[in-house]
Amino acid sequence: MGRLHPRLLTVLLQGRPPLNFSSEVTVYAQLLGLGLNKAALYRLMVERSRTDGLTNLYLRRIFLERLNEEISFSKRYGTSFSLLMLDLDRFKSVNDTYGHPAGTSS
């Protein structure tokens, strides 16, 4: 995500193009490229604002939004709903003893 792929722009003309046609097409192609790049950067920014930079997990706010959506879906369609949460025992003591970089790498 956030990576642009080359795109091909094709222009079909009838008759002879005006003298400054090439420079005008170049300007419009550059503007189009800038717009596509801006859209990709915006998508990347939105995704990064939703995830933790270290763990790449969704933030608590996003988790709670999705949880509410899933509960509503389950109620609306009468489907079952399950949630599994894990607690890593003594994980805090790893961070306290060896520092956060050690806890991150384990």
XYZ file of N, CA and C in Angstrom:
318
model
N 0.839 -1.179 0.000
C 0.000 0.000 0.000
C 0.882 1.240 0.000
N 0.405 2.297 -0.640
C 1.169 3.517 -0.671
C 2.185 3.550 -1.802
N 2.286 2.474 -2.587
C 3.239 2.426 -3.685
C 2.485 2.585 -4.996
N 2.964 3.509 -5.821
C 2.305 3.736 -7.096
C 2.894 2.825 -8.160
N 2.061 2.368 -9.053
C 2.497 1.562 -10.181
C 2.408 2.419 -11.434
N 3.332 2.239 -12.375
C 3.271 3.030 -13.608
C 1.940 2.821 -14.315
N 1.432 3.894 -14.898
C 0.176 3.827 -15.624
C 0.406 4.371 -17.027
N -0.351 3.916 -17.964
C -0.234 4.339 -19.350
C -1.400 5.245 -19.689
N -1.088 6.411 -20.231
C -2.109 7.359 -20.659
C -2.091 7.396 -22.181
N -3.214 7.119 -22.813
C -3.312 7.101 -24.261
C -4.239 8.217 -24.714
N -3.802 8.948 -25.722
C -4.596 10.033 -26.277
C -4.811 9.743 -27.760
N -6.060 9.733 -28.190
C -6.392 9.528 -29.599
C -6.789 10.868 -30.204
N -6.215 11.191 -31.346
C -6.492 12.467 -32.002
C -7.059 12.234 -33.385
N -7.882 13.165 -33.814
C -8.352 13.177 -35.192
C -7.731 14.394 -35.852
N -7.043 14.176 -36.928
C -6.415 15.293 -37.614
C -5.067 15.635 -37.012
N -4.588 16.798 -37.399
C -3.261 17.246 -36.982
C -3.328 17.934 -35.609
N -2.432 17.558 -34.684
C -2.458 18.196 -33.359
C -1.923 19.626 -33.434
N -2.370 20.497 -32.512
C -1.836 21.859 -32.472
C -0.345 21.850 -32.142
N 0.340 22.939 -32.409
C 1.792 23.020 -32.209
C 2.202 22.793 -30.753
N 1.454 23.314 -29.806
C 1.822 23.187 -28.393
C 1.170 21.973 -27.723
N 0.654 21.053 -28.531
C -0.064 19.897 -27.991
C 0.814 19.074 -27.045
N 2.034 18.798 -27.451
C 2.935 17.957 -26.654
C 3.199 18.569 -25.279
N 3.430 19.870 -25.230
C 3.704 20.493 -23.932
C 2.452 20.523 -23.060
N 1.275 20.702 -23.668
C 0.040 20.684 -22.891
C -0.233 19.293 -22.330
N -0.026 18.268 -23.143
C -0.225 16.892 -22.670
C 0.742 16.585 -21.543
N 1.976 17.058 -21.670
C 2.969 16.835 -20.618
C 2.519 17.454 -19.301
N 2.011 18.674 -19.364
C 1.544 19.350 -18.147
C 0.384 18.578 -17.526
N -0.596 18.173 -18.342
C -1.745 17.442 -17.811
C -1.343 16.070 -17.263
N -0.394 15.429 -17.917
C 0.084 14.131 -17.423
C 0.780 14.300 -16.080
N 1.557 15.374 -15.937
C 2.222 15.627 -14.657
C 1.202 15.924 -13.559
N 0.167 16.696 -13.892
C -0.882 16.983 -12.908
C -1.623 15.714 -12.501
N -1.896 14.869 -13.478
C -2.554 13.596 -13.183
C -1.666 12.739 -12.286
N -0.384 12.683 -12.594
C 0.551 11.917 -11.774
C 0.620 12.439 -10.343
N 0.639 13.765 -10.200
C 0.652 14.356 -8.858
C -0.616 14.014 -8.092
N -1.749 14.061 -8.789
C -3.023 13.718 -8.136
C -3.057 12.273 -7.684
N -2.579 11.363 -8.537
C -2.544 9.941 -8.164
C -1.590 9.705 -6.993
N -0.454 10.382 -7.009
C 0.505 10.249 -5.908
C -0.089 10.781 -4.602
N -0.784 11.906 -4.690
C -1.421 12.491 -3.501
C -2.472 11.544 -2.930
N -3.258 10.908 -3.796
C -4.277 9.959 -3.336
C -3.638 8.765 -2.642
N -2.536 8.257 -3.198
C -1.847 7.118 -2.590
C -1.253 7.501 -1.237
N -0.677 8.696 -1.148
C -0.120 9.153 0.129
C -1.216 9.341 1.172
N -2.380 9.821 0.750
C -3.502 9.990 1.677
C -3.953 8.638 2.212
N -4.078 7.640 1.326
C -4.459 6.296 1.784
C -3.436 5.755 2.772
N -2.155 5.973 2.510
C -1.100 5.522 3.406
C -1.210 6.232 4.760
N -1.475 7.541 4.741
C -1.606 8.296 5.983
C -2.792 7.799 6.812
N -3.908 7.536 6.145
C -5.089 7.027 6.853
C -4.767 5.675 7.483
N -4.126 4.788 6.738
C -3.792 3.465 7.270
C -2.827 3.576 8.448
N -1.836 4.444 8.338
C -0.884 4.616 9.447
C -1.525 5.247 10.665
N -2.567 6.048 10.473
C -3.245 6.657 11.621
C -4.129 5.645 12.336
N -4.363 4.504 11.715
C -5.226 3.476 12.301
C -4.429 2.364 12.980
N -3.114 2.300 12.749
C -2.308 1.206 13.286
C -1.168 1.719 14.145
N -0.706 0.864 15.039
C 0.446 1.156 15.878
C 1.704 0.977 15.038
N 2.596 1.936 15.085
C 3.801 1.880 14.275
C 4.745 0.761 14.657
N 4.746 0.353 15.912
C 5.665 -0.676 16.382
C 5.139 -2.079 16.120
N 3.888 -2.327 16.467
C 3.335 -3.681 16.353
C 2.554 -3.890 15.052
N 2.204 -2.793 14.388
C 1.392 -2.844 13.168
C -0.016 -3.390 13.436
N -0.434 -3.380 14.705
C -1.787 -3.777 15.077
C -2.689 -2.555 15.061
N -3.990 -2.794 14.881
C -4.921 -1.682 14.904
C -4.975 -1.054 16.295
N -5.177 0.250 16.343
C -5.283 0.975 17.604
C -6.568 0.576 18.329
N -6.603 0.847 19.623
C -7.755 0.495 20.454
C -9.037 1.103 19.898
N -8.976 2.347 19.459
C -10.145 3.041 18.899
C -10.699 2.281 17.696
N -9.842 1.822 16.831
C -10.268 1.077 15.647
C -10.821 -0.283 16.057
N -10.162 -0.917 17.022
C -10.653 -2.202 17.530
C -12.080 -2.068 18.054
N -12.330 -1.032 18.851
C -13.668 -0.844 19.430
C -14.706 -0.522 18.345
N -14.314 0.257 17.336
C -15.242 0.531 16.230
C -15.618 -0.765 15.517
N -14.623 -1.568 15.181
C -14.878 -2.832 14.481
C -15.668 -3.801 15.356
N -15.375 -3.822 16.649
C -16.107 -4.681 17.571
C -17.589 -4.316 17.564
N -17.889 -3.030 17.653
C -19.287 -2.586 17.612
C -19.950 -2.951 16.293
N -19.225 -2.814 15.186
C -19.778 -3.189 13.882
C -20.106 -4.676 13.832
N -19.206 -5.503 14.340
C -19.426 -6.948 14.306
C -20.573 -7.366 15.220
N -20.676 -6.743 16.391
C -21.783 -7.043 17.302
C -23.111 -6.642 16.659
N -23.142 -5.476 16.036
C -24.367 -5.024 15.349
C -24.733 -5.975 14.215
N -23.750 -6.402 13.447
C -23.992 -7.343 12.346
C -24.568 -8.642 12.882
N -23.975 -9.135 13.965
C -24.427 -10.390 14.567
C -25.876 -10.278 15.050
N -26.210 -9.160 15.673
C -27.584 -8.950 16.142
C -28.547 -8.817 14.974
N -28.167 -8.054 13.962
C -29.041 -7.800 12.819
C -29.380 -9.075 12.065
N -28.387 -9.953 11.859
C -28.607 -11.148 11.055
C -28.750 -12.423 11.869
N -28.742 -12.296 13.191
C -28.941 -13.448 14.057
C -27.841 -14.485 13.965
N -26.623 -14.042 13.717
C -25.494 -14.973 13.635
C -24.772 -15.032 14.967
N -23.977 -16.050 15.141
C -23.209 -16.165 16.387
C -22.007 -15.219 16.327
N -21.505 -14.914 17.488
C -20.383 -13.979 17.592
C -19.420 -14.509 18.644
N -18.141 -14.548 18.303
C -17.109 -14.999 19.244
C -15.986 -13.978 19.284
N -15.382 -13.872 20.437
C -14.248 -12.969 20.612
C -13.215 -13.685 21.461
N -11.979 -13.716 20.993
C -10.886 -14.351 21.713
C -9.872 -13.279 22.066
N -9.572 -13.148 23.349
C -8.558 -12.192 23.793
C -7.505 -12.956 24.569
N -6.257 -12.609 24.344
C -5.139 -13.278 24.999
C -4.403 -12.297 25.894
N -3.921 -12.788 26.998
C -3.104 -11.998 27.913
C -1.759 -12.704 28.026
N -0.695 -12.011 27.699
C 0.635 -12.604 27.792
C 1.140 -12.429 29.228
N 1.265 -13.536 29.932
C 1.707 -13.493 31.323
C 3.134 -12.961 31.426
N 3.342 -12.139 32.415
C 4.642 -11.602 32.766
C 5.310 -10.814 31.631
N 4.537 -10.345 30.671
C 5.122 -9.562 29.587
C 5.652 -8.231 30.117
N 4.936 -7.634 31.078
C 5.381 -6.383 31.671
C 6.727 -6.568 32.366
N 6.920 -7.716 33.012
C 8.194 -7.938 33.702
C 9.351 -8.065 32.715
N 9.101 -8.582 31.526
C 10.154 -8.632 30.493
C 10.562 -7.212 30.130
N 9.565 -6.347 29.895
C 9.872 -4.956 29.566
C 10.575 -4.251 30.719
N 10.104 -4.480 31.949
C 10.705 -3.815 33.109
C 12.138 -4.273 33.356
N 12.407 -5.563 33.156
C 13.738 -6.110 33.432
C 14.729 -5.811 32.314
N 14.321 -6.064 31.077
C 15.252 -5.982 29.947
C 15.042 -4.755 29.062
N 14.002 -3.981 29.327
C 13.722 -2.807 28.520
C 12.744 -3.110 27.414
N 12.118 -2.065 26.906
C 11.092 -2.231 25.867
C 11.629 -2.826 24.564
N 12.864 -2.525 24.162
C 13.368 -3.180 22.936
C 13.406 -4.707 23.051
N 13.720 -5.232 24.236
C 13.732 -6.690 24.427
C 12.315 -7.242 24.362
N 11.367 -6.526 24.955
C 9.973 -6.974 24.909
C 9.417 -6.937 23.504
N 9.867 -5.970 22.733
C 9.421 -5.843 21.345
C 9.969 -6.970 20.486
N 11.194 -7.371 20.753
C 11.806 -8.417 19.919
C 11.364 -9.822 20.309
N 10.755 -9.989 21.482
C 10.357 -11.338 21.899
C 9.007 -11.730 21.355
